Each structure stands twice: as C-alpha cells, then as structure tokens.
Tab-separated table of C-alpha atoms in Angstrom:
chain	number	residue	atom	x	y	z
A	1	UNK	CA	20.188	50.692	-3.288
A	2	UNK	CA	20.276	48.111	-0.291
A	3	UNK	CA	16.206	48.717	-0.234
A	4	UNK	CA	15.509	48.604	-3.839
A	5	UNK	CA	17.339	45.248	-4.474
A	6	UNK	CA	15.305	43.924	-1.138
A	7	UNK	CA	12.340	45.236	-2.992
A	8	UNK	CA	13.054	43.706	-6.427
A	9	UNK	CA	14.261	40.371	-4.151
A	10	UNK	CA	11.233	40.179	-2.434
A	11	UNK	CA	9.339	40.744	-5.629
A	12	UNK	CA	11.003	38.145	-7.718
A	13	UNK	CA	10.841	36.110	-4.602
A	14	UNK	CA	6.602	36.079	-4.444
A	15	UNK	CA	6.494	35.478	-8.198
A	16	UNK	CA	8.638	32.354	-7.867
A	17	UNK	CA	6.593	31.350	-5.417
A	18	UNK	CA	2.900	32.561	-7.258
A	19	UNK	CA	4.359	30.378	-10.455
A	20	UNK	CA	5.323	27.752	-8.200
A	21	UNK	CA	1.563	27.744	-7.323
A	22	UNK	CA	0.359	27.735	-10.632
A	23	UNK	CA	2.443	24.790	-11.634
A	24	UNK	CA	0.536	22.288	-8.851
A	25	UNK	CA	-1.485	19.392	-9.536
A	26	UNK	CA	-5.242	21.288	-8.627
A	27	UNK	CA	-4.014	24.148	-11.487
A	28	UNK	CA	-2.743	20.728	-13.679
A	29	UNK	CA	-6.205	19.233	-12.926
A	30	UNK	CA	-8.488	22.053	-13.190
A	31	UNK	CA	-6.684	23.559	-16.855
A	32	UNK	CA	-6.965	20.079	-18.442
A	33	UNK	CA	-10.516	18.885	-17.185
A	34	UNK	CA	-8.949	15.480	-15.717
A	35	UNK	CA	-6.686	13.803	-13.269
A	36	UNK	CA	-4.994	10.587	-14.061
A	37	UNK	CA	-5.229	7.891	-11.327
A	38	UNK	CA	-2.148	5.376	-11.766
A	39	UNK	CA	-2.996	1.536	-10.843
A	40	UNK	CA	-1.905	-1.551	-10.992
A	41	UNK	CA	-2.928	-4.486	-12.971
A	42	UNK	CA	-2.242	-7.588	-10.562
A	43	UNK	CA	-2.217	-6.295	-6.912
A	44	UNK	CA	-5.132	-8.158	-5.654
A	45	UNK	CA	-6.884	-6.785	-3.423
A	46	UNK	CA	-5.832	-3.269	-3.736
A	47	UNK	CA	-5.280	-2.549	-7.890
A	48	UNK	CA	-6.004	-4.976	-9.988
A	49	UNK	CA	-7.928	-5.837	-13.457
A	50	UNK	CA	-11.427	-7.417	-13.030
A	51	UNK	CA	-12.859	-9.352	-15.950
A	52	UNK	CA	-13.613	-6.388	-18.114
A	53	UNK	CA	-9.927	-4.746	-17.981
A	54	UNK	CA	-11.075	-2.319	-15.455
A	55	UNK	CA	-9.065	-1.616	-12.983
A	56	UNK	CA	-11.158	-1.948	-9.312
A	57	UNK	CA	-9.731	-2.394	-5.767
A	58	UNK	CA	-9.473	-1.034	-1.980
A	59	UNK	CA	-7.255	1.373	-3.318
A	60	UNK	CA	-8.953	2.358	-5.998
A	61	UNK	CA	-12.081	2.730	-4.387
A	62	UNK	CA	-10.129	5.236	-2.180
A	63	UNK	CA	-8.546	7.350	-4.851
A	64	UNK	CA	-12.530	7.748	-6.285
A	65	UNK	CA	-13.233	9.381	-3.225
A	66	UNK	CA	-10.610	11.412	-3.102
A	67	UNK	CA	-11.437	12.496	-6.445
A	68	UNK	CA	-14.776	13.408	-5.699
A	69	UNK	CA	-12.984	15.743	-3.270
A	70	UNK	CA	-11.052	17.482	-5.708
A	71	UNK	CA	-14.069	17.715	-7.835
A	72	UNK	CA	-15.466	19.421	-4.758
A	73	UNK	CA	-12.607	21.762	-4.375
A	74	UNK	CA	-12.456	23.003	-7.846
A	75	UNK	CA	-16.126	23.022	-8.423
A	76	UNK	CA	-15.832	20.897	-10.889
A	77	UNK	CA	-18.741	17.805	-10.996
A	78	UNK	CA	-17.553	16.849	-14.550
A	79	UNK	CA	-14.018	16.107	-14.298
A	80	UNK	CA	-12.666	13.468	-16.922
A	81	UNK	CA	-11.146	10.620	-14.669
A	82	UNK	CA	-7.855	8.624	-16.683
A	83	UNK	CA	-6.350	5.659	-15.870
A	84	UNK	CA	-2.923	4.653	-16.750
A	85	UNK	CA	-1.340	1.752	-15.362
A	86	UNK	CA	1.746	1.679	-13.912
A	87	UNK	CA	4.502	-0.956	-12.337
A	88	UNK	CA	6.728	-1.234	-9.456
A	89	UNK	CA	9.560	0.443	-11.507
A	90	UNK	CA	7.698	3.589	-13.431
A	91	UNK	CA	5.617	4.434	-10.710
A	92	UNK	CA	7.593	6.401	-9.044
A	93	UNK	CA	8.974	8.372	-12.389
A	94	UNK	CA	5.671	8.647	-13.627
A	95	UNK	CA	3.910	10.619	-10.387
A	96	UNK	CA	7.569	12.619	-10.528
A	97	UNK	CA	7.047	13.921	-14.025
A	98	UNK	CA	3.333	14.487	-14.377
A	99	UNK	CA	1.695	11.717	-15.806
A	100	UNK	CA	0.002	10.388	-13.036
A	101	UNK	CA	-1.637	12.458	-10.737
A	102	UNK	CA	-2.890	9.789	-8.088
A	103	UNK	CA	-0.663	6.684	-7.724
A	104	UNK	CA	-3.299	3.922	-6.440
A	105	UNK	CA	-2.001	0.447	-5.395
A	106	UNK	CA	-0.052	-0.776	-2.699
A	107	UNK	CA	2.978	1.078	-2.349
A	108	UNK	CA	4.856	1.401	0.654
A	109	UNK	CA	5.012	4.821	2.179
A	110	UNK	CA	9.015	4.948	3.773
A	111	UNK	CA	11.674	7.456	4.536
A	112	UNK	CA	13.443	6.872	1.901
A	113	UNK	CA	10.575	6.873	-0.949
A	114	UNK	CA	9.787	10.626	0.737
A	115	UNK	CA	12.741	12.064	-0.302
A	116	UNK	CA	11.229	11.645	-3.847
A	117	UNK	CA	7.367	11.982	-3.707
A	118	UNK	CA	4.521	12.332	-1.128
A	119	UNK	CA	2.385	9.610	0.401
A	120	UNK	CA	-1.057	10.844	1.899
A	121	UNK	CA	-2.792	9.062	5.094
A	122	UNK	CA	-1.652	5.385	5.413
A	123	UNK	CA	-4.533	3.252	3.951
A	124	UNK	CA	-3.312	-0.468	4.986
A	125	UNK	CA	-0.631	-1.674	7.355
A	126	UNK	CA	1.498	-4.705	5.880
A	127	UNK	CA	3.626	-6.847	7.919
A	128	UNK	CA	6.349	-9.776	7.452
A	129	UNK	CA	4.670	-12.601	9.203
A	130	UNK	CA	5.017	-16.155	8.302
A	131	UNK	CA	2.220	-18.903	7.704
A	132	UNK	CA	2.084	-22.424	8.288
A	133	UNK	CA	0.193	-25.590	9.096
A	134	UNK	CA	-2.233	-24.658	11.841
A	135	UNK	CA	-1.388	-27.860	13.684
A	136	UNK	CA	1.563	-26.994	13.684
A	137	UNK	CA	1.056	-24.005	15.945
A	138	UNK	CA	4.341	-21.826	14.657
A	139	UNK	CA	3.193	-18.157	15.901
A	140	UNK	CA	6.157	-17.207	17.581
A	141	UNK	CA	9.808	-16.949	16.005
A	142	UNK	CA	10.503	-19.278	19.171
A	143	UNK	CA	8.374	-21.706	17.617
A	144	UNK	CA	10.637	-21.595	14.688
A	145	UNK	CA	13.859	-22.767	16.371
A	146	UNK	CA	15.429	-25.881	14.331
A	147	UNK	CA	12.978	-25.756	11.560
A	148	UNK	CA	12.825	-25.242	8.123
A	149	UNK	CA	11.664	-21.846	6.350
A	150	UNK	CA	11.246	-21.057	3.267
A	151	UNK	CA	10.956	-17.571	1.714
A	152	UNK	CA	11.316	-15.624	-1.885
A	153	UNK	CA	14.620	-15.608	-3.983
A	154	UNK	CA	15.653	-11.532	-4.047
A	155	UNK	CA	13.290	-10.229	-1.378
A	156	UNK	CA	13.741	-8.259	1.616
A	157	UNK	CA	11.987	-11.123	3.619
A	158	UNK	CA	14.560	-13.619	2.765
A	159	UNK	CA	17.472	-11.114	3.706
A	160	UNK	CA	15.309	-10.079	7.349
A	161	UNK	CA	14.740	-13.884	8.065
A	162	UNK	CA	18.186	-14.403	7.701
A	163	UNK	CA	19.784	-12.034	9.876
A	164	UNK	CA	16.634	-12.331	12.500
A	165	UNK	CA	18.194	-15.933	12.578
A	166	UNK	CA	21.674	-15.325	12.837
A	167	UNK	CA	20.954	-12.634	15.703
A	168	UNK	CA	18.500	-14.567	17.705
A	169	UNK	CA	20.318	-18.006	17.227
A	170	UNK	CA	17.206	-20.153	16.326
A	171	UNK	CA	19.300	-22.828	14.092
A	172	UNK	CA	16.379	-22.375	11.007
A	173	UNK	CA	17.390	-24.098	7.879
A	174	UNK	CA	16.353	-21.485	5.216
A	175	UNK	CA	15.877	-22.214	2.286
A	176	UNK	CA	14.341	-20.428	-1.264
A	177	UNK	CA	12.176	-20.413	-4.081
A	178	UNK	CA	11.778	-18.645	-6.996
A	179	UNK	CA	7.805	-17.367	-6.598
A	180	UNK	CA	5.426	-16.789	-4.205
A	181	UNK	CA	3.439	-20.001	-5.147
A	182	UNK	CA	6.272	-22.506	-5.438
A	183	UNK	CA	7.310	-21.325	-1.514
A	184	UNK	CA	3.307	-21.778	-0.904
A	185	UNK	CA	3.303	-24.838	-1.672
A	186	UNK	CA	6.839	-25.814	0.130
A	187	UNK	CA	4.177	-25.406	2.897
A	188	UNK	CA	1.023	-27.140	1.426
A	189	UNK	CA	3.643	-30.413	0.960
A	190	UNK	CA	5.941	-30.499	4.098
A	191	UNK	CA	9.180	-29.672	2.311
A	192	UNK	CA	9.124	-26.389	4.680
A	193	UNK	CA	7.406	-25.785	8.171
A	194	UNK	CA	6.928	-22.099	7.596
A	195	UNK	CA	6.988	-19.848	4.798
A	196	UNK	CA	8.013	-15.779	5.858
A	197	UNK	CA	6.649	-13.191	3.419
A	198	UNK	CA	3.846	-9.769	3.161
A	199	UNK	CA	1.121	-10.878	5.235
A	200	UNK	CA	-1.341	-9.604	2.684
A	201	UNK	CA	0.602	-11.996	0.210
A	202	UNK	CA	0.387	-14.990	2.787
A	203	UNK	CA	-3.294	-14.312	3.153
A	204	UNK	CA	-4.448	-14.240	-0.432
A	205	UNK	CA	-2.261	-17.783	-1.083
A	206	UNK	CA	-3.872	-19.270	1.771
A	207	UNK	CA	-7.731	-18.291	0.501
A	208	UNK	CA	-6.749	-19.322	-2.685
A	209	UNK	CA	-5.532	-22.728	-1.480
A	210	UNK	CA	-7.332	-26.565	-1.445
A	211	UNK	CA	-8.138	-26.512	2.383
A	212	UNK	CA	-7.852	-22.445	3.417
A	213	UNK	CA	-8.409	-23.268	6.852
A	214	UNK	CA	-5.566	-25.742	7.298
A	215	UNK	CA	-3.288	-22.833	7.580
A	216	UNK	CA	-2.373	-20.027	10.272
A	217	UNK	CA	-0.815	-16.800	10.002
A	218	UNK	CA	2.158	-16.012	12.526
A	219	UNK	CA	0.754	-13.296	15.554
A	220	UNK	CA	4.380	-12.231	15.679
A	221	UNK	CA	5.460	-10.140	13.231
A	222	UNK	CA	9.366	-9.020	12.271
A	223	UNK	CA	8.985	-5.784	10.320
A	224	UNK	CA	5.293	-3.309	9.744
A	225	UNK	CA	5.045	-1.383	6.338
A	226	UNK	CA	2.575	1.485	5.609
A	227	UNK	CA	1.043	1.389	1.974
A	228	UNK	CA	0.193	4.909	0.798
A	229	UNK	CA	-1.809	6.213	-1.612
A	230	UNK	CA	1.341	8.460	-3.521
A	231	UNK	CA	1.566	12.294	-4.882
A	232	UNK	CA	3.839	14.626	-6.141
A	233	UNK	CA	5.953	15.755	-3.293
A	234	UNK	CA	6.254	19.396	-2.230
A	235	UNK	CA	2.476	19.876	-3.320
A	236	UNK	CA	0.851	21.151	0.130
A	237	UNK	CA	-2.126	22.525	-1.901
A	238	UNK	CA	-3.203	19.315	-3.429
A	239	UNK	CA	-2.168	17.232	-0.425
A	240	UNK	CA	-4.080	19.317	1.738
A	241	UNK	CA	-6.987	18.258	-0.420
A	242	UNK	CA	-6.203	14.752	-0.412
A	243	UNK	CA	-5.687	14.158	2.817
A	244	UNK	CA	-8.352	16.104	4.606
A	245	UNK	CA	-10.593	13.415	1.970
A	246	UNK	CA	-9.006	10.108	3.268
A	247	UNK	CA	-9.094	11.733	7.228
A	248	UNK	CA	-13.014	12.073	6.235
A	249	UNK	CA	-13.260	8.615	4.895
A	250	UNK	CA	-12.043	7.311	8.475
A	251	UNK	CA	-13.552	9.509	10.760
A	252	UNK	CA	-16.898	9.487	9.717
A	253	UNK	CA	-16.248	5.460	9.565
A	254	UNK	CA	-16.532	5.188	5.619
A	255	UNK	CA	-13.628	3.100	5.948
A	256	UNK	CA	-15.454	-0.226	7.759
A	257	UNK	CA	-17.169	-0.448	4.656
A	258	UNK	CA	-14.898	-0.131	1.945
A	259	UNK	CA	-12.119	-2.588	3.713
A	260	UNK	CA	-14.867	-5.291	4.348
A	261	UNK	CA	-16.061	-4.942	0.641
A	262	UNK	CA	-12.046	-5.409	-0.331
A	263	UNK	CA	-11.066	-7.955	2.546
A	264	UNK	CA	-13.567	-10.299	3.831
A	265	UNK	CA	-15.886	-10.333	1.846
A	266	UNK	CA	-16.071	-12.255	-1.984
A	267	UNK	CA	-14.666	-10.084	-4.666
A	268	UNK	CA	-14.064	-10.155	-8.571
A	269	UNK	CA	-13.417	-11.823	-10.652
A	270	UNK	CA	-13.598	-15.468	-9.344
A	271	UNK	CA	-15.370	-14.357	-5.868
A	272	UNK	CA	-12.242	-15.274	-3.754
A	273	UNK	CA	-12.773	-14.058	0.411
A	274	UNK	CA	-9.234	-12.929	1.820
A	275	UNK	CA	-11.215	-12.835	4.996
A	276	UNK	CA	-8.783	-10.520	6.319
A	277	UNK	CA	-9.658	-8.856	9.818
A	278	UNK	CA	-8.320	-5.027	10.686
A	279	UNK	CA	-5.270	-5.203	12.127
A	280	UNK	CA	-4.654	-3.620	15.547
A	281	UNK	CA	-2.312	-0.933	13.541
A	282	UNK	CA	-4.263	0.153	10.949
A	283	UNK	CA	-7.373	0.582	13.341
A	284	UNK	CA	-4.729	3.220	15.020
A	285	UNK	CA	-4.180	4.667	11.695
A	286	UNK	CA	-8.126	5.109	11.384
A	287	UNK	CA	-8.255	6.371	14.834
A	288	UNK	CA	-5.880	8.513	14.499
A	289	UNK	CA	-4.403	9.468	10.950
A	290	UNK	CA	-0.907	9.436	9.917
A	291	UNK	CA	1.499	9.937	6.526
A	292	UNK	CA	3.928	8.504	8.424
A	293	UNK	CA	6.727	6.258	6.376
A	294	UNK	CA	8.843	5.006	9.544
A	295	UNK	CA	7.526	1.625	10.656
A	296	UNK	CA	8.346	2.282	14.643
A	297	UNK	CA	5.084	4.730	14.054
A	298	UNK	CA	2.924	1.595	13.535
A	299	UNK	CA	3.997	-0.750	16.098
C-alpha cells in the first residue's frame, strides 16, 4: 500500500507540477497570440506618452527587445503586442493577476516587492542625491552642515534626510514642499541651499530649468535603488527568457545605445537632453548582470 500511495503521490505530484507549467506566461502568451506590456504615462525618461499617446521610453525600448525574444522562443514573428497603462498603485496587482505580462517603467526592484512578483536584470540604478547651486559647491553631506534643505511632503527622502541629520548631527533646517517643482524652485530662488530627492528626478528638473547649468548634482549619495523591469514571480520559464534577452542587450553592448538615445541625448516630445552620464553602478550592472533588490549589491 506504502508503494502505491508513493506512486499515486508522485503521480499527482508531476501533474501539479505539468499544470503548473501550462499555466505560465510563454503558454499565456503563445495560446492568446499577444503579451501585454504595462507602462506608464508620465515617467519621463523611462515610460511615458509622446505626442501621439504612444507610450515610448528607455524602458520601453527594453521590454521591445525582450519581446522580440519571446517571439524568438515561441516561434512566433507575429505576436500581437498590447499596451495597458498602469500606476504606482495597480501595477503591482495587475502583473499579479494576469493582465500585464511585462511591467515597463521605473519600478524599484527591493526585497520586499520580491516577496510578491519578479524583477528581471536591473536596467537603471537610482540614487537619493541632492542638487544645488553649483557655486555653491554642496557635494558632500558635510557641505550641508547648518543649511537649509528642502525635500518632498510624504516621501522616503524627506524621512532619510531627516534621520541622516539627526544621526550625523549636521544642524540642517529641513524644511518641505508639496511637489517636486515647488522644492525645485526653493532652489532656483534661495529659499533652500539644497533640495534631496531621486537623482533621475533632480536631473530632469534641472534640464528643464532657465539656466540648466547653474546647478550641480551631489557626488555623495545616501541610499541606491535598482529599477526593474517586473514579472510574475515564481515563473522560471518566462524569466529565463527574459533575462537571458536583457543579459544579451548588455553584453553584446546594445545597451550604450539605447541609454544615450533615452539620457543624453534630445528626446520627445519637446526635445529636452537629461544629459545624464552612466553611473559607476549601473556600468557594474552591465558588466556584470544582476536581479538583485538589496541596495548594498549596488554600492
């Protein structure tokens, strides 16, 4: 008896897993003739809407070739391609549950958020940096000591600045605002010496400002975040896919390309130049590839 039910165990054992196999996102993919890339509609310069409601972008431009590769994979040179945008709240829900099969934007890829879903390789390396008045030479928190910073109402930056000052004892007078620009222009007017937010964020307000090269971006940074390119989780099949596609993309130097199209060079709609160099971490993501979602990996 002992054998039979380790027999019938075993059996009911492979066709969990053979239905398990069925139910992944190639067998999704290949039975309906499409994948669904998820985007966003405003995350310049990685997901965003150009001037004809399509949605272009670094990221997006990554997801395409990771499509091709699942169009490789399945033998499949006519698959539909759908777009469905998505937000900073339904992402998440929406890769969990099916309706997006690629979630394209600039997400960050942590410990927490992989408890949930998958991230493949890391395809930009985000910090929280600070950016100022170039003559005023702030590049160090040192440089910081007695002055006044500004930052976002309700974001992590705000919260890290604050306790970074508390620990360190550097007597800042921080302050908030309720938006991005408003702290921006804190800056532009002298109400604040500093402002401490994303990097990326800091660099598109500066490009888009009056006098672009009046301002400086801190060296030192206080925290690094990885921005994935996000699956369903507990999908090796399709992730194997994906990420042998993105570890192609930087190997064979694809990458150089596609990040100086997105980051210093003009793009759509208005023809605005982030002129964003490649940081020292992600050129040892390209180097060497990682999925990694805990920061000390990246510094």
């Amino acid at each position: 008896m002992k054998t039979v039910f380790a027999v019938l165990t075993a059996a009911a054992l492979g066709f969990s897993a053979a239905a398990a196999a069925q139910e992944g996102t190639l067998k999704k993919i290949k039975d309906s003739g499409s994948i669904t890339i998820g985007h966003r509609d405003a995350s310049i310069p990685f997901s965003y809407y150009d001037d004809k409601q399509q949605p272009v972008g670094y990221a997006m431009d990554l997801c395409h070739r990771i499509v091709d590769a699942v169009k490789t994979e399945l033998k499949m040179p006519k698959l539909e391609i759908k777009y469905q945008l998505v937000t900073s709240a339904n992402r998440i829900p929406l890769m969990a549950n099916g309706t997006i099969d690629l979630e394209c934007g600039s997400t960050t890829n942590n410990l927490e958020r992989q408890k949930t879903v998958w991230f493949t390789i890391t395809h930009f390396v985000t910090a929280n940096r600070w950016v100022a008045k170039k003559s005023a030479k702030l590049m160090t928190l040192k440089d910081l000591k007695g002055k006044t910073v500004v930052s976002t109402a309700g974001t992590t930056n705000i919260k890290g600045i604050t306790e970074i000052n508390a620990a360190q004892n550097l007597g800042m007078n921080i302050i908030s605002a309720n938006g991005h620009p408003e702290a921006f222009q804190m800056v532009e007017t002298g109400r604040a010496a500093a402002f401490v937010m994303d990097d990326i964020l800091l660099y598109s307000l500066a490009a888009q400002s009056r006098n672009p090269k009046d301002y400086a971006i801190s060296t030192e940074a206080t925290s690094v975040e990885p921005y994935g390119i996000m699956l369903r989780k507990d999908d090796a099949a399709f992730k194997k896919v994906v990420d042998a596609a993105m570890t192609n993309i930087y190997k064979s130097g694809q990458i150089n390309a596609i990040y100086g199209k997105w980051f210093q060079k003009p793009i759509p709609p208005k023809g605005l130049n982030l002129n964003i160099p490649m940081s020292d971490q992600f050129k040892k993501v390209v180097a060497k590839p990682t999925d990694s979602g805990d920061q000390n990996d990246y510094k």
